[in-house]
Coordinates of C-alpha atoms and ligand atoms in Angstrom, one line a residue:
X1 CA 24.0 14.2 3.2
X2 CA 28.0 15.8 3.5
X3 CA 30.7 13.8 2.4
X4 CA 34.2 15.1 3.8
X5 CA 37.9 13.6 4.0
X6 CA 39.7 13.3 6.8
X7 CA 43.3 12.3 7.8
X8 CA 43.9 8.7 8.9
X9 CA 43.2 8.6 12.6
X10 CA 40.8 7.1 15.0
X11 CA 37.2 9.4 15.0
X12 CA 36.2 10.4 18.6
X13 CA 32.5 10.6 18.0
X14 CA 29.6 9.1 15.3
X15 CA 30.1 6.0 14.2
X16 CA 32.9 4.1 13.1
X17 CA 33.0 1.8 9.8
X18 CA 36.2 -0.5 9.6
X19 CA 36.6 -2.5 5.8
X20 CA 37.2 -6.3 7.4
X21 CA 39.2 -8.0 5.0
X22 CA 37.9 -12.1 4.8
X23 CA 39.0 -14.6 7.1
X24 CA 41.4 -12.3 8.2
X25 CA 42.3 -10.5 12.1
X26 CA 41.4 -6.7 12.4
X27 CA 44.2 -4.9 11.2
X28 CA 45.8 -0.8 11.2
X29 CA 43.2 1.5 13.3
X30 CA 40.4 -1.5 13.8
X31 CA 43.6 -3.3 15.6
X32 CA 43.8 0.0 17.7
X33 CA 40.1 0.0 18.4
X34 CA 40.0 -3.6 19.7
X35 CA 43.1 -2.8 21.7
X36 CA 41.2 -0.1 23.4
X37 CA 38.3 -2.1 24.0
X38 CA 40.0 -4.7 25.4
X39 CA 39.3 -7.2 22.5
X40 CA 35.5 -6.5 22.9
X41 CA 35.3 -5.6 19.0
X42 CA 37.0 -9.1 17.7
X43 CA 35.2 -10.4 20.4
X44 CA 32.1 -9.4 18.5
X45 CA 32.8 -10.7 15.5
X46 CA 34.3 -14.1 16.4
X47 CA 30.9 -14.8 17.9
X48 CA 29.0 -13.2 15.3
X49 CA 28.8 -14.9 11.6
X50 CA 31.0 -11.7 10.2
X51 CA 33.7 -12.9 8.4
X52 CA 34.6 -9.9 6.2
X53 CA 33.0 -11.4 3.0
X54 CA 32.0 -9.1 0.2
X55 CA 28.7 -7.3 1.2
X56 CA 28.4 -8.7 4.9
X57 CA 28.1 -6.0 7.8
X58 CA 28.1 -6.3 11.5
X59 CA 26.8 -3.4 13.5
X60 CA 28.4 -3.3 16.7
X61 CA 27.4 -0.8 20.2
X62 CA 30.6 1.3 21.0
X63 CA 32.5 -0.8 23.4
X64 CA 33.7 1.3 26.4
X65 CA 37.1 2.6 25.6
X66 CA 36.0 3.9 22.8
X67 CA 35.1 7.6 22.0
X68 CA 31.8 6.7 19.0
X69 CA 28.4 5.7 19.2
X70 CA 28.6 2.5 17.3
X71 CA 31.1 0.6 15.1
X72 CA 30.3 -0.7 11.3
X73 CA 32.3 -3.7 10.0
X74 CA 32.1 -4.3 6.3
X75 CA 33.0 -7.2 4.7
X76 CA 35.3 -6.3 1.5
X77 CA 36.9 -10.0 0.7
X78 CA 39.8 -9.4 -0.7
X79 CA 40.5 -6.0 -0.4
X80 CA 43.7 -5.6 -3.2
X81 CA 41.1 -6.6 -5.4
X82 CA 37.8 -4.6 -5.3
X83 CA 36.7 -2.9 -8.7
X84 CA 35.3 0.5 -9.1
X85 CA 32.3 -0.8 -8.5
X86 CA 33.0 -3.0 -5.2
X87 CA 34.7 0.5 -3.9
X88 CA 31.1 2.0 -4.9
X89 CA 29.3 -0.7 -3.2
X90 CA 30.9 -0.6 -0.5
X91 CA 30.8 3.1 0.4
X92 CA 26.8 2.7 -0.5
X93 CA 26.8 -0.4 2.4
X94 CA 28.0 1.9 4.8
X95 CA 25.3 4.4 3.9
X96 CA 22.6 2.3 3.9
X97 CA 22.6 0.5 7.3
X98 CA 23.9 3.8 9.3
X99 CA 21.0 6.0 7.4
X100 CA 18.9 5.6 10.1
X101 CA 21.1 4.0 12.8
X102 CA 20.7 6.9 15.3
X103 CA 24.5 8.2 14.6
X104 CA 24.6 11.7 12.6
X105 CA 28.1 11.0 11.5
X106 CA 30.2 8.3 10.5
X107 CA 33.5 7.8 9.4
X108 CA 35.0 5.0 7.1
X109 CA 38.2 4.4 7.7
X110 CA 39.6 3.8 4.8
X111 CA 43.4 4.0 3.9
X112 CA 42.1 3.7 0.6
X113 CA 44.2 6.0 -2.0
X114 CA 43.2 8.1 -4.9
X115 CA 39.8 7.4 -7.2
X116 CA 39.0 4.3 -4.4
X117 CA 38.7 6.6 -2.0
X118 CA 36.2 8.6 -4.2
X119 CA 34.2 5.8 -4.9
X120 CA 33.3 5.0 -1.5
X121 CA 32.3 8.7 -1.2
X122 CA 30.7 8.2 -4.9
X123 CA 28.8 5.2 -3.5
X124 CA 28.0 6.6 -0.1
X125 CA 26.4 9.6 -1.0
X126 CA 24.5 8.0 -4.0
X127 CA 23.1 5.9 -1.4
X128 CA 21.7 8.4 1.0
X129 CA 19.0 9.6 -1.8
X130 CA 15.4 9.4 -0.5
X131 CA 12.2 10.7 -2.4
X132 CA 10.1 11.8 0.8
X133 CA 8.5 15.0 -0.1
X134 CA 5.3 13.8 0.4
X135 CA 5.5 11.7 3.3
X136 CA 4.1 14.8 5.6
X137 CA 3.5 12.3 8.8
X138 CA 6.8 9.7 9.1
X139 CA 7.4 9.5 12.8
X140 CA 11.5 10.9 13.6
X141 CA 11.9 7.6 14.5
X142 CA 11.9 6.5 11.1
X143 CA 13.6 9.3 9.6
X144 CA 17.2 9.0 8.2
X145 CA 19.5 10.6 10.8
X146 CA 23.3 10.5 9.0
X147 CA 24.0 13.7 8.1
X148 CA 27.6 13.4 7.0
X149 CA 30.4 10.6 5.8
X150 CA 33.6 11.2 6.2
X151 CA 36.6 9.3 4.5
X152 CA 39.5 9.3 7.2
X153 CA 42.8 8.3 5.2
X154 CA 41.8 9.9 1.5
X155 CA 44.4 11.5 -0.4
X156 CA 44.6 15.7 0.7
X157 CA 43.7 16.9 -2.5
X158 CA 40.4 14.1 -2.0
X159 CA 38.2 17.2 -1.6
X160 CA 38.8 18.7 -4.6
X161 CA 39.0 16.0 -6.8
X162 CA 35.8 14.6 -5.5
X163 CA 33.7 18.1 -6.8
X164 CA 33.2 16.9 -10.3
X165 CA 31.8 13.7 -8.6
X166 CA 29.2 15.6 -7.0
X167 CA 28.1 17.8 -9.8
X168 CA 27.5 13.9 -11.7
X169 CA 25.9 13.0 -8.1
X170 CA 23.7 16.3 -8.3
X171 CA 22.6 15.0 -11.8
X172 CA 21.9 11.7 -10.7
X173 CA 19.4 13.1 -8.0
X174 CA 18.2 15.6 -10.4
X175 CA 16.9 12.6 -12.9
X176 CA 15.7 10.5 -9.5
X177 CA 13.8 13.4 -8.3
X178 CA 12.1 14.0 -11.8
X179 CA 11.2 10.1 -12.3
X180 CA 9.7 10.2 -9.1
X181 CA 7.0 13.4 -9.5
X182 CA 3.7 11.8 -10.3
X183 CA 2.2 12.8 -12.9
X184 CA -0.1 15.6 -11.5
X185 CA 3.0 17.5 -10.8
X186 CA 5.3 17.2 -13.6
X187 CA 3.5 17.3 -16.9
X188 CA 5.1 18.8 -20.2
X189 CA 5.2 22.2 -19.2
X190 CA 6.2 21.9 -15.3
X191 CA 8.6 19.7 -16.8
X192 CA 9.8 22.5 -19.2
X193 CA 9.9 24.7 -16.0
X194 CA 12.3 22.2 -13.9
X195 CA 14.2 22.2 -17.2
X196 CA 14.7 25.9 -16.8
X197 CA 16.9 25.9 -13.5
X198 CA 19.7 24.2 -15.6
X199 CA 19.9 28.3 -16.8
X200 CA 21.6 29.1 -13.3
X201 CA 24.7 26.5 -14.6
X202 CA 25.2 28.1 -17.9
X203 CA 23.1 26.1 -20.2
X204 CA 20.6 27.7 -22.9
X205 CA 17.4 26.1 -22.5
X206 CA 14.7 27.1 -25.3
X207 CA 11.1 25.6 -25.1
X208 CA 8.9 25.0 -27.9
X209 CA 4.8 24.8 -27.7
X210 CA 2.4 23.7 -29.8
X211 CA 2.1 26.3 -31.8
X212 CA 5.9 26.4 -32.7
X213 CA 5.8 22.6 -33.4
X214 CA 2.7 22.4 -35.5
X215 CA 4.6 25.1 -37.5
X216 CA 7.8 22.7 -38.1
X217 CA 5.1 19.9 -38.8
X218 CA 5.3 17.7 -36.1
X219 CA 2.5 15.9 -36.6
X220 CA 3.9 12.3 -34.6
X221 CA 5.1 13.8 -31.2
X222 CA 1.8 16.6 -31.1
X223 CA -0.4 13.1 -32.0
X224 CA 0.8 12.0 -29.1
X225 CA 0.1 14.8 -27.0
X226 CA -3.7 15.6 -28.6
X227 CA -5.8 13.8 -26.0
X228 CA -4.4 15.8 -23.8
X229 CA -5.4 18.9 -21.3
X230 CA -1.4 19.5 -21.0
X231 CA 0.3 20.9 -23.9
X232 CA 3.0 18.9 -25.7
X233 CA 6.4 20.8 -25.4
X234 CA 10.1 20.3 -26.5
X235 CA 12.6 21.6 -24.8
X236 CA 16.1 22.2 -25.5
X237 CA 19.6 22.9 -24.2
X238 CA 22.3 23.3 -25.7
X239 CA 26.0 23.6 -23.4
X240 CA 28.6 24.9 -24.9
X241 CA 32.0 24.1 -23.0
X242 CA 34.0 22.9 -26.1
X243 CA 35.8 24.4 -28.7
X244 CA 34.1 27.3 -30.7
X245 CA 31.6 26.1 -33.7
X246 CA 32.9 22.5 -32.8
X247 CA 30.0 20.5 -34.2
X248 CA 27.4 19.3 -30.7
X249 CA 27.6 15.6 -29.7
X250 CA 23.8 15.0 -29.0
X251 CA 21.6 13.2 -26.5
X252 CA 17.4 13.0 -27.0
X253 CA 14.9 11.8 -24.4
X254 CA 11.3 10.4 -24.2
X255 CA 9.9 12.5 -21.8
X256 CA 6.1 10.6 -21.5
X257 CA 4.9 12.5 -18.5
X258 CA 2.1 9.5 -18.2
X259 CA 1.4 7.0 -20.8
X260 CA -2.0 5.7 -20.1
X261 CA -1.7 3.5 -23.2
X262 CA -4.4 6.1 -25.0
X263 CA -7.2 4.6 -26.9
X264 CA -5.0 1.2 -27.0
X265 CA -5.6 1.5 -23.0
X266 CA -3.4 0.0 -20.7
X267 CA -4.7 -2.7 -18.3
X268 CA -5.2 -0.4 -14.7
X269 CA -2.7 -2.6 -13.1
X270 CA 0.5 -1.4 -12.9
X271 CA -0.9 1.6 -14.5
X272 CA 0.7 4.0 -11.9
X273 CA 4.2 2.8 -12.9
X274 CA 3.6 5.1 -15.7
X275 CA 4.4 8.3 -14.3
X276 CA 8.4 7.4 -14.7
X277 CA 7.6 6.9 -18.8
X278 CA 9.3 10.4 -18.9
X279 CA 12.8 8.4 -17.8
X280 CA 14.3 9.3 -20.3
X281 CA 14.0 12.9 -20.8
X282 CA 14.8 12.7 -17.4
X283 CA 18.2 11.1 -17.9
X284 CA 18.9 13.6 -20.6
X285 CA 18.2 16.5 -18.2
X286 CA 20.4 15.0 -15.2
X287 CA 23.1 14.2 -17.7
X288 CA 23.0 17.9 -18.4
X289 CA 23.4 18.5 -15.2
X290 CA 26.1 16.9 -14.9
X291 CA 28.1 18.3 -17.8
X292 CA 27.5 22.1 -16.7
X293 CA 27.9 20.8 -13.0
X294 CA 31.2 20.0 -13.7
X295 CA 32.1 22.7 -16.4
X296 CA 32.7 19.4 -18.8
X297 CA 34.8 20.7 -21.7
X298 CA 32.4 19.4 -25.3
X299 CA 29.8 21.0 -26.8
X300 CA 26.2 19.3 -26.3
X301 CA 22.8 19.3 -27.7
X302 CA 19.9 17.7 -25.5
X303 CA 16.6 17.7 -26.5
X304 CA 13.8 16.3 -24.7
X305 CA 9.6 15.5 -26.3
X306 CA 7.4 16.4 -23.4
X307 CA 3.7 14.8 -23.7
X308 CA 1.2 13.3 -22.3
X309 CA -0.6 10.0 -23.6
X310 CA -4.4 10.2 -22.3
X311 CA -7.6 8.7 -23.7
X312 CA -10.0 11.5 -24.6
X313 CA -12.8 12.6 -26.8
X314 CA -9.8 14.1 -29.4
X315 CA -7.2 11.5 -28.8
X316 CA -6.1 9.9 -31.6
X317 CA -7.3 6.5 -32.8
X318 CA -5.8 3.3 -33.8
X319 CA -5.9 3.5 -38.0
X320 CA -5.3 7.7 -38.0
X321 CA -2.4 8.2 -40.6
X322 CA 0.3 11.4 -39.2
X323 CA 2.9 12.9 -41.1
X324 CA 6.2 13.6 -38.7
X325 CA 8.7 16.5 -39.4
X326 CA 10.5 14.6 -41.6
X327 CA 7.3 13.7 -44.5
X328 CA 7.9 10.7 -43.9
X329 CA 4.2 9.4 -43.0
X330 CA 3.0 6.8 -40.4
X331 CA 0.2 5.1 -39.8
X332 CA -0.8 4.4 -35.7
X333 CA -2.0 0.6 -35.2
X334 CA -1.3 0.8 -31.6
X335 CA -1.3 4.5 -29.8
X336 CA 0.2 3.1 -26.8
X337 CA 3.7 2.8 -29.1
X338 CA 3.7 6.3 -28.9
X339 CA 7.3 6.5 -27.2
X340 CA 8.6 6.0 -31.0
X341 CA 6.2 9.1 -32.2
X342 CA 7.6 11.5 -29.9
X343 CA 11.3 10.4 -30.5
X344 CA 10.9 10.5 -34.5
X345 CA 10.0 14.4 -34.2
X346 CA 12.8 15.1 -31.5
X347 CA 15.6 13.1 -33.6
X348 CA 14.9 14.7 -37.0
X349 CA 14.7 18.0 -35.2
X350 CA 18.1 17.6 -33.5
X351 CA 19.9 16.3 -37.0
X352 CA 18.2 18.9 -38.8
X353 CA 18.8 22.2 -36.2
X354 CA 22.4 21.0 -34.9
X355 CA 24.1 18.8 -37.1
X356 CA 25.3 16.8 -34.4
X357 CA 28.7 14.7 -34.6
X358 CA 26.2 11.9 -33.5
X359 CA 22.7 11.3 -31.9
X360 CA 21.9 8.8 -28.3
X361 CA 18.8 8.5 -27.7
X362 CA 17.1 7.2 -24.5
X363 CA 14.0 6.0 -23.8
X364 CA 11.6 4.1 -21.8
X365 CA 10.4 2.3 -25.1
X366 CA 9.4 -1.2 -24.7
X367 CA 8.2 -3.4 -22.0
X368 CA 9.7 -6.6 -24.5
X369 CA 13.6 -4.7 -23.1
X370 CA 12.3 -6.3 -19.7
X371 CA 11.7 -9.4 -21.1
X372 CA 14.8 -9.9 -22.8
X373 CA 17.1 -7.7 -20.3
X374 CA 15.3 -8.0 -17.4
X375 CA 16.6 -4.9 -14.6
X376 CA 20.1 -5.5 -15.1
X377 CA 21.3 -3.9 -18.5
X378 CA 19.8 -1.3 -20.8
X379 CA 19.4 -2.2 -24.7
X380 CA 21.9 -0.3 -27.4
X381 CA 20.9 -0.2 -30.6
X382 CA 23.4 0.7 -33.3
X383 CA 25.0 0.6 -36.9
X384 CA 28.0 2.6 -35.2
X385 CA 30.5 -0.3 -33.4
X386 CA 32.5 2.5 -31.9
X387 CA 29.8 4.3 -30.0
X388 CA 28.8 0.4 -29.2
X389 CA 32.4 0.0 -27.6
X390 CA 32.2 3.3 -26.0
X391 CA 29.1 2.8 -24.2
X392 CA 30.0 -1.1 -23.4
X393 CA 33.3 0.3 -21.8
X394 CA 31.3 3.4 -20.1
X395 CA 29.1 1.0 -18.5
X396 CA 31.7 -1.2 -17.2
X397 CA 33.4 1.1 -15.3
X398 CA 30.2 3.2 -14.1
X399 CA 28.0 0.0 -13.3
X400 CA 25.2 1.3 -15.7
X401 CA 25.2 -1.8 -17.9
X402 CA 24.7 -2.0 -21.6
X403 CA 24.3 -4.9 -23.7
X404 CA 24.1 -4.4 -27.7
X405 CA 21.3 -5.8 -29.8
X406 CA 20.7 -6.4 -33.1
X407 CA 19.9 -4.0 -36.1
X408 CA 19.1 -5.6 -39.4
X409 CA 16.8 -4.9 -42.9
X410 CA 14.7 -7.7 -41.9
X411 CA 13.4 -6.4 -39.1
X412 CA 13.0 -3.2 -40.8
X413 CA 10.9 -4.7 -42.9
X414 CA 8.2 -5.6 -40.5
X415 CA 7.2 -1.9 -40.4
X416 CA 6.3 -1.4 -43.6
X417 CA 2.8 -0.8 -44.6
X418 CA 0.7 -0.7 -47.3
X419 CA -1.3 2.5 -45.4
X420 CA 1.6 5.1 -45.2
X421 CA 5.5 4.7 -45.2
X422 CA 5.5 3.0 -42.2
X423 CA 3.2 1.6 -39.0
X424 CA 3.9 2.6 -35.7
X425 CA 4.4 -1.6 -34.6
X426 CA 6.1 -4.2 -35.9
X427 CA 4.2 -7.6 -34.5
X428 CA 5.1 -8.9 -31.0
X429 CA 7.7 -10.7 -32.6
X430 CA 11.3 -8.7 -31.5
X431 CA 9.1 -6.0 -29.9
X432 CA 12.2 -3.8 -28.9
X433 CA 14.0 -4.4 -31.9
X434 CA 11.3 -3.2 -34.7
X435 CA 10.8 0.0 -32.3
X436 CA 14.3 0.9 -32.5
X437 CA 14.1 0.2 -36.5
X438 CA 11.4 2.8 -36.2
X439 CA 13.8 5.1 -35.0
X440 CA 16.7 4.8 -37.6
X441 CA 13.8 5.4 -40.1
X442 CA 14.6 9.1 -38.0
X443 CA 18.2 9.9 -38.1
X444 CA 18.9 11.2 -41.8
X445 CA 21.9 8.4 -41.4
X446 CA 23.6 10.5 -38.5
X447 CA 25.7 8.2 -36.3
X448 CA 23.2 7.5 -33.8
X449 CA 22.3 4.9 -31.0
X450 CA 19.5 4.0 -29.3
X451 CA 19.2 2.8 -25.6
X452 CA 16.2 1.5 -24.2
X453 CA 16.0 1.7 -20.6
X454 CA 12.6 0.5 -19.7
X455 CA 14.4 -2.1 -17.2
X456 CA 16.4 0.2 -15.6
X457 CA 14.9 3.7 -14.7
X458 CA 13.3 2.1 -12.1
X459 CA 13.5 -0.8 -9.1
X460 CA 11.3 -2.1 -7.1
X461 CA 13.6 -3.2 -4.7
X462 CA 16.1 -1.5 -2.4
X463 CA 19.9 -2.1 -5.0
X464 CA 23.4 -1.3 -3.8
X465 CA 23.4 2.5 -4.9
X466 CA 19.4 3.3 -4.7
X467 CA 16.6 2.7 -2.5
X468 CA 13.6 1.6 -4.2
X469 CA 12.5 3.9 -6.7
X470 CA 14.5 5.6 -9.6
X471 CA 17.2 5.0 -10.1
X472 CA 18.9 7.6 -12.2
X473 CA 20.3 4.6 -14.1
X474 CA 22.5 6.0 -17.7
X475 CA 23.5 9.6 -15.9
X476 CA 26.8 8.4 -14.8
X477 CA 26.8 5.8 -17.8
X478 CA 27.0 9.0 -20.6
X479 CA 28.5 11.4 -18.2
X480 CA 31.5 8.6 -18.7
X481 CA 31.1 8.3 -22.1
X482 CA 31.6 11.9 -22.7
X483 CA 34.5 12.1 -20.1
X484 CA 36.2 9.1 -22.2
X485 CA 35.7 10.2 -25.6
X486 CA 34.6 13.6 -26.5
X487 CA 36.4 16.1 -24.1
X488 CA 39.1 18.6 -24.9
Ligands
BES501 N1 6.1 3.1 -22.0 C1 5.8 1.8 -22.6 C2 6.9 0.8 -22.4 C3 7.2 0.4 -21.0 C4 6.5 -0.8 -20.5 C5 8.0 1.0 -20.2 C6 6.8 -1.2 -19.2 C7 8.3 0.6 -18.9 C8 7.6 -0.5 -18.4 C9 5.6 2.0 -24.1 O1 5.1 3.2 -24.5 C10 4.7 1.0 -24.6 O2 3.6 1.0 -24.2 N2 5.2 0.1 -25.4 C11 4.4 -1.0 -25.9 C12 4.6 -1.1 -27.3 C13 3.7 -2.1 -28.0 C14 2.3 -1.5 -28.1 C15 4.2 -2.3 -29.4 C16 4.8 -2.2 -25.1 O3 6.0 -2.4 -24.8 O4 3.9 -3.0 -24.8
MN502 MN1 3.0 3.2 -24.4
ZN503 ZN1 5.4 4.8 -23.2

C-alpha cells in the first residue's frame, strides 16, 4: 500500500474518512459533505449508534452529491487530546475496515498538523501488512483492494518528513515477513541469506558456520544446533553511520528457526507456534533495517545465533555438560532452554569482538514472560536504570511496551550446580527471571539488558496496528531508543 499527502480539500473519488469528534455535529469539510448531500451523511449517523467515540467507525455508501465511493467516519473522542498512539490507531482504523471495502483509494481528511499527521500515515500503513504468499487460491473477492491512503491537510513538507517513517515501516515488515516463514523455508542458513539483502543499504553482513564457530569454542549455541540437518550460523552486521572508531551500541537476537523442545520434547500442541522462536533475531534484523533505511547517524553492532532445536539420533541429551566461548561451563537439565545457549555464545562474542558501549538482547525466551506479562508488555531485565528509563520512555511513545523486572543474587543462585559452573534451568520458580540471570552470567559486566518478548512477537488476534500474526513488536521500540539517545 502508498501513503501520500494531500492539500485540505474535499477528494472527488475513493473513499472518504472524516475524524468525528464525540457527541459533537460534523464539522470543516464533513460539514461541506453533508451540505452536498443534503444532510444524508448526519442523517446517517443520527440513526446509526456512531457517536464519534474513540475506536467506533460507521461505513457509509456515497450519498448522491458526492463525487467518492463510500464515506468512513471514525470516532476520535476528544480530538485536542489524542496521543501518539491514538493518532496511530486511528490511521490503522481507517486501514483496516477500507482494506477490503471495494474502494482502491481513500483519503482521511485530516487537518491534522505536523508528527499527528504522520502517525495516522505511520498507523495506516502499518496496518495494511498481510502475510499471503502462500494463499495461492483466495477468491478476489476476499483480497485487500486499497491500494493507497492519502492524508488531505498534512503539512507540505509531510512527504519528506514521513521517509524515515517508512524506512522504520520497511523494518517492521521485514521482521513480520521473517516471523511468519515456517520453518521449511527459513532455517539458519536461508536466514543468513535474507540477512544478506541488508548489503544493498550499506550494512556489512559477515556469516559464520560451524566450522568458524567450533574454532572460537562455541560449544552452547553449536549444542543447540547438533541434532540438526541445518547448520548452526551466526550472522553479523555491523552499520556504521556514526562518528569514526566511535565505540558500537549493540543489539543480539535468538534466532531459533524451530524449537521442537529437543530430547526435552515439547507437547505437539501448539508445537507449530514454534517456527516464530527465531523472533528475535528477527527484530534485530528489521531493527537494522531500519537504521540503514533511514541513514540513522550511530554506529551498530547486531548479531544474530541461527539454529535449529530438533530431536535426533546426535542431539544432545538432558545431563551432557558444554563449555560456551567464554570457559565458563554448563550443564543442560532441560534442552528445550536452549534460547539461553544460543544467546550466551552470541553475547560473549559481541563484548569480546566489538566492545560495545552496551549490549540489548532480545529473545523469545520463556513461556513464564506470558504468564506474568501476558501479550501486552515485553520483560527488561537490567542492572543499568538508564537503559531501563530509556526503553520505558521508548515504549511509551512507540506503543511497544516494556515493563522492568527484577535482577537479584538470589536468583542467581538457583543456577548454580554442583555438575559444571552452572545449569541451563533454574526450577519453575521465577522461570523468566533465572533465564535472564543466565544471561548476565554472559556479558563480561558490559551494560547490558535483556528483553524477553515471548508475549509479543506474535497475536493471535487481529490488534490496532497488525493483523493476526507477527507483529514486528520492539522494531519501532529500539529504532526510538536509538533516535532518543544515541544519535549524532
Ligand atoms: N521458545 C521457548 C519459550 C516460548 C514459549 C516462547 C512459548 C514463546 C511461546 C523456550 O525455548 C522454552 O522452551 N523455554 C522453556 C524453558 C524451560 C524449559 C525452563 C519454557 O518456557 O517452558
Ligand atoms: Mn525451548
Ligand atoms: Zn525456544
Amino acid at each position: 500500500m502508498q501513503i501520500s499527502f494531500a492539500a485540505l480539500e474535499l477528494p472527488t473519488s475513493g473513499a472518504i474518512a472524516f475524524l468525528v469528534e464525540k457527541d459533537k455535529p460534523l464539522a470543516g469539510l464533513a460539514a461541506e459533505a453533508d451540505s452536498k448531500t443534503s444532510g444524508a451523511l448526519s442523517k446517517a449517523i443520527a440513526t446509526s449508534r456512531f457517536s464519534g467515540g474513540a475506536g467506533q467507525t460507521l461505513d457509509v455508501v456515497a450519498p448522491s452529491g458526492l463525487d467518492a465511493d463510500r464515506v468512513l467516519f471514525v470516532g476520535v473522542g476528544e480530538a485536542g487530546k489524542l496521543t501518539q498512539q491514538e493518532w496511530l490507531e486511528t490511521g490503522a482504523a481507517v486501514c483496516a475496515s477500507l482494506l477490503g471495502s471495494g474502494s482502491a483509494e481513500a483519503t482521511i481528511v485530516a487537518d491534522a498538523s505536523g508528527a499527528d499527521a504522520l502517525a495516522l500515515a505511520e498507523g495506516a500503513l502499518l496496518r495494511s501488512y498481510r502475510f499471503d504468499k502462500y494463499r495461492t487460491k483466495e477468491p478476489e473477492s476476499k483480497k485487500p483492494t486499497l491500494k493507497v491512503v492519502k492524508i488531505a491537510g498534512a503539512a507540505s513538507d509531510a512527504a519528506s518528513a514521513f521517509a524515515s517513517r517508512k524506512a522504520v515501516i520497511d523494518g517492521v515488515f521485514f521482521t513480520r515477513d521473517l516471523v511468519s516463514e515456517p520453518a521449511n523455508i527459513l532455517y539458519p542458513a536461508s536466514f543468513a541469506e535474507r540477512i544478506r539483502e541488508l548489503t544493498d543499504l550499506g550494512v556489512e553482513v559477515e556469516v559464520l558456520g560451524e566450522a568458524e564457530m567450533t574454532k572460537l569454542g562455541m560449544g552452547a549455541l553449536l549444542g543447540v544446533g547438533q541434532g540438526s540437518e541445518r547448520e548452526s550460523q551466526l550472522a553479523i552486521m555491523v552499520w556504521n553511520g556514526g562518528a569514526e572508531g566511535e565505540a558500537p551500541i549493540s543489539f543480539v537476537g535468538k534466532g531459533v528457526t524451530f524449537d521442537t523442545g529437543g530430547i526435552s520434547l515439547k507437547p505437539g500442541e501448539g508445537m507449530e507456534q514454534m517456527k516464530w522462536d527465531m523472533g528475535g533475531a528477527g527484530t534485530v534484523v528489521g531493527l537494522m533495517k531500519a537504521l540503514a533505511g533511514r541513514k540513522a547517524k550511530v554506529n551498530v553492532v547486531a548479531i544474530v545465533g541461527l539454529v535449529e532445536n530438533m530431536p535426533s539420533g546426535n542431539a544432545q541429551r538432558p545431563g551432557d555438560v558444554v563449555t560456551s566461548m567464554s570457559g565458563q561451563t554448563i550443564e543442560i537439565l532441560n534442552t528445550d532452554a536452549e534460547g539461553r545457549l544460543v544467546l550466551a555464545d552470541a553475547l560473549w562474542y559481541c563484548q569480546d569482538r566489538f566492545k560495545p558501549k552496551f549490549m540489548v538482547d532480545l529473545a523469545t525466551l520463556t513461556g513464564a514472560i506470558i504468564i506474568t506479562l501476558g501479550h501486552e508488555h515485553a520483560g527488561i531485565f537490567t542492572d543499568d536504570d538508564t537503559l531501563a528509563k530509556q526503553l520505558e520512555a521508548a515504549g511509551g511513545t512507540t506503543g511497544d511496551k516494556v515493563w522492568r523486572l527484577p535482577l537479584h543474587k538470589n536468583y542467581d543462585k538457583l543456577i548454580d550446580c554442583p555438575i559444571a559452573d552452572m545449569k541451563n534451568i533454574g526450577g519453575r520458580a521465577a522461570g523468566s527471571i533465572t533465564a535472564a540471570q543466565f544471561l548476565r552470567r554472559f556479558t563480561n559486566d558490559v551494560p547490558w539488558c535483556h528483553i524477553d518478548i515471548a508475549g509479543t512477537v506474535w497475536s493471535e488476534k487481529d490488534l490496532p496496528l497488525s493483523e493476526k500474526g507477527g507483529t514486528g513488536y520492539g522494531v519501532r521500540l529500539l529504532d526510538r531508543f536509538v533516535a532518543d539517545n544515541y544519535e549524532g
